[in-house]
N, CA and C of each residue as an Amber inpcrd file, in Angstrom:
protein
   126
   4.7960000  11.8570000  10.7160000   5.0220000  11.2850000   9.4120000
   3.8210000  11.5290000   8.4930000   3.2900000  12.7130000   8.5240000
   2.1190000  13.0070000   7.7210000   2.3980000  13.0010000   6.2230000
   3.6610000  13.1190000   5.8140000   3.9960000  13.1270000   4.3990000
   4.3690000  11.7410000   3.8740000   4.2470000  10.7260000   4.6800000
   4.5840000   9.3570000   4.2730000   3.5390000   8.8570000   3.2750000
   3.9810000   8.5090000   2.0710000   3.0580000   8.0500000   1.0260000
   2.3470000   6.7610000   1.4320000   3.0040000   5.9420000   2.2300000
   2.4170000   4.6690000   2.6640000   1.3740000   4.8920000   3.7620000
   1.6220000   5.8340000   4.6400000   0.6760000   6.1030000   5.7250000
  -0.5730000   6.8240000   5.2420000  -0.4990000   7.4600000   4.0890000
  -1.6240000   8.2400000   3.5740000  -2.3810000   7.5420000   2.4560000
  -2.3140000   6.2250000   2.3970000  -3.0480000   5.4640000   1.3910000
  -4.5360000   5.5400000   1.7240000  -5.3330000   5.8210000   0.7120000
  -6.7870000   5.8960000   0.9090000  -7.3450000   4.4980000   1.1420000
  -8.3280000   4.4230000   1.9840000  -8.9870000   3.1550000   2.3170000
  -9.5260000   2.4760000   1.0530000  -9.9780000   3.2640000   0.0890000
 -10.5440000   2.7140000  -1.1440000  -9.4880000   2.0950000  -2.0660000
  -8.2070000   2.3940000  -1.8530000  -7.1270000   1.8450000  -2.6800000
  -6.6440000   0.4800000  -2.1910000  -6.9930000   0.1250000  -0.9690000
  -6.5330000  -1.1390000  -0.3870000  -7.3310000  -2.2920000  -0.9850000
  -6.5990000  -3.2500000  -1.5440000  -7.2260000  -4.4120000  -2.1690000
  -7.5670000  -5.4560000  -1.1150000  -6.6090000  -5.7320000  -0.2380000
  -6.7870000  -6.7040000   0.8430000  -5.8420000  -6.3200000   1.9750000
  -6.2140000  -6.6700000   3.2090000  -5.3460000  -6.3820000   4.3490000
  -5.5640000  -7.3940000   5.4530000  -4.5710000  -7.4760000   6.3160000
  -4.6890000  -8.2730000   7.5240000  -4.0250000  -7.4980000   8.6520000
  -3.7300000  -8.1380000   9.7430000  -3.1550000  -7.4730000  10.9060000
  -1.7870000  -6.8750000  10.6130000  -1.0390000  -7.4870000   9.7300000
   0.3620000  -7.1200000   9.5330000   0.6670000  -6.3230000   8.2690000
  -0.1720000  -6.3910000   7.2480000   0.1440000  -5.7460000   5.9800000
  -1.1230000  -5.4680000   5.1830000  -0.9440000  -4.6930000   4.1080000
  -2.0330000  -4.4660000   3.1690000  -1.4700000  -4.4480000   1.7560000
  -2.3610000  -4.6020000   0.7770000  -1.9610000  -4.6860000  -0.6260000
  -2.6620000  -3.5760000  -1.4040000  -1.8700000  -2.8690000  -2.2310000
  -2.4240000  -1.8530000  -3.1220000  -1.8230000  -2.0550000  -4.5110000
  -2.5010000  -1.5180000  -5.5190000  -1.9170000  -1.5150000  -6.8520000
  -0.7590000  -0.5240000  -6.8550000   0.2880000  -0.8460000  -7.5700000
   1.4510000   0.0170000  -7.6700000   1.0760000   1.2990000  -8.4030000
   1.5200000   2.4510000  -7.9160000   1.2340000   3.7320000  -8.5560000
   1.9540000   3.8600000  -9.9050000   3.1220000   3.2320000 -10.0310000
   3.9110000   3.2710000 -11.2610000   4.2740000   1.8430000 -11.6540000
   3.2960000   1.0600000 -12.1400000   3.5370000  -0.3620000 -12.3910000
   4.4430000  -0.6210000 -13.5910000   5.2650000  -1.6470000 -13.4650000
   6.0950000  -2.1200000 -14.5660000   5.2310000  -2.9620000 -15.5020000
   4.3500000  -3.7660000 -14.9160000   3.4190000  -4.6160000 -15.6640000
   2.0040000  -4.3630000 -15.1510000   1.0160000  -4.6250000 -15.9960000
  -0.3800000  -4.4950000 -15.5710000  -0.6510000  -5.4040000 -14.3770000
  -1.3570000  -4.8920000 -13.3860000  -1.7200000  -5.6960000 -12.2270000
  -0.6410000  -5.8030000 -11.1670000   0.4770000  -5.0980000 -11.3300000
   1.5620000  -5.1520000 -10.3410000   1.0900000  -4.5500000  -9.0260000
   1.2300000  -5.2810000  -7.9410000   0.7680000  -4.8470000  -6.6200000
   1.9340000  -4.7000000  -5.6580000   1.6940000  -3.9540000  -4.6100000
   2.6690000  -3.7910000  -3.5440000   2.1000000  -4.3680000  -2.2540000
   2.8980000  -5.1490000  -1.5660000   2.5400000  -5.6510000  -0.2360000
   3.2970000  -4.7790000   0.7490000   2.5650000  -4.0410000   1.5570000
   3.1730000  -3.0460000   2.4340000   2.9030000  -3.4060000   3.8970000
   3.9590000  -3.5650000   4.6930000   3.7540000  -3.8600000   6.1140000
   3.1680000  -2.6250000   6.8260000   2.3310000  -2.8540000   7.8190000
   1.7280000  -1.7560000   8.5660000   2.7020000  -1.1540000   9.5740000
   3.6990000  -1.8850000   9.9510000   4.6790000  -1.4220000  10.9250000
   5.7630000  -0.5870000  10.2380000   6.0480000   0.5680000  10.7540000
   7.0920000   1.4180000  10.1830000   8.4490000   0.8540000  10.4710000
């Protein structure tokens, strides 16, 4: 899954993370500050 946009997130883009998920700013936000909560499990 090397082409998975979620698996290839740069470490510097992660705002916060825990064992189960991480948060990044949305690449195409509807509103300023819109974030995505992404589970680490596929």
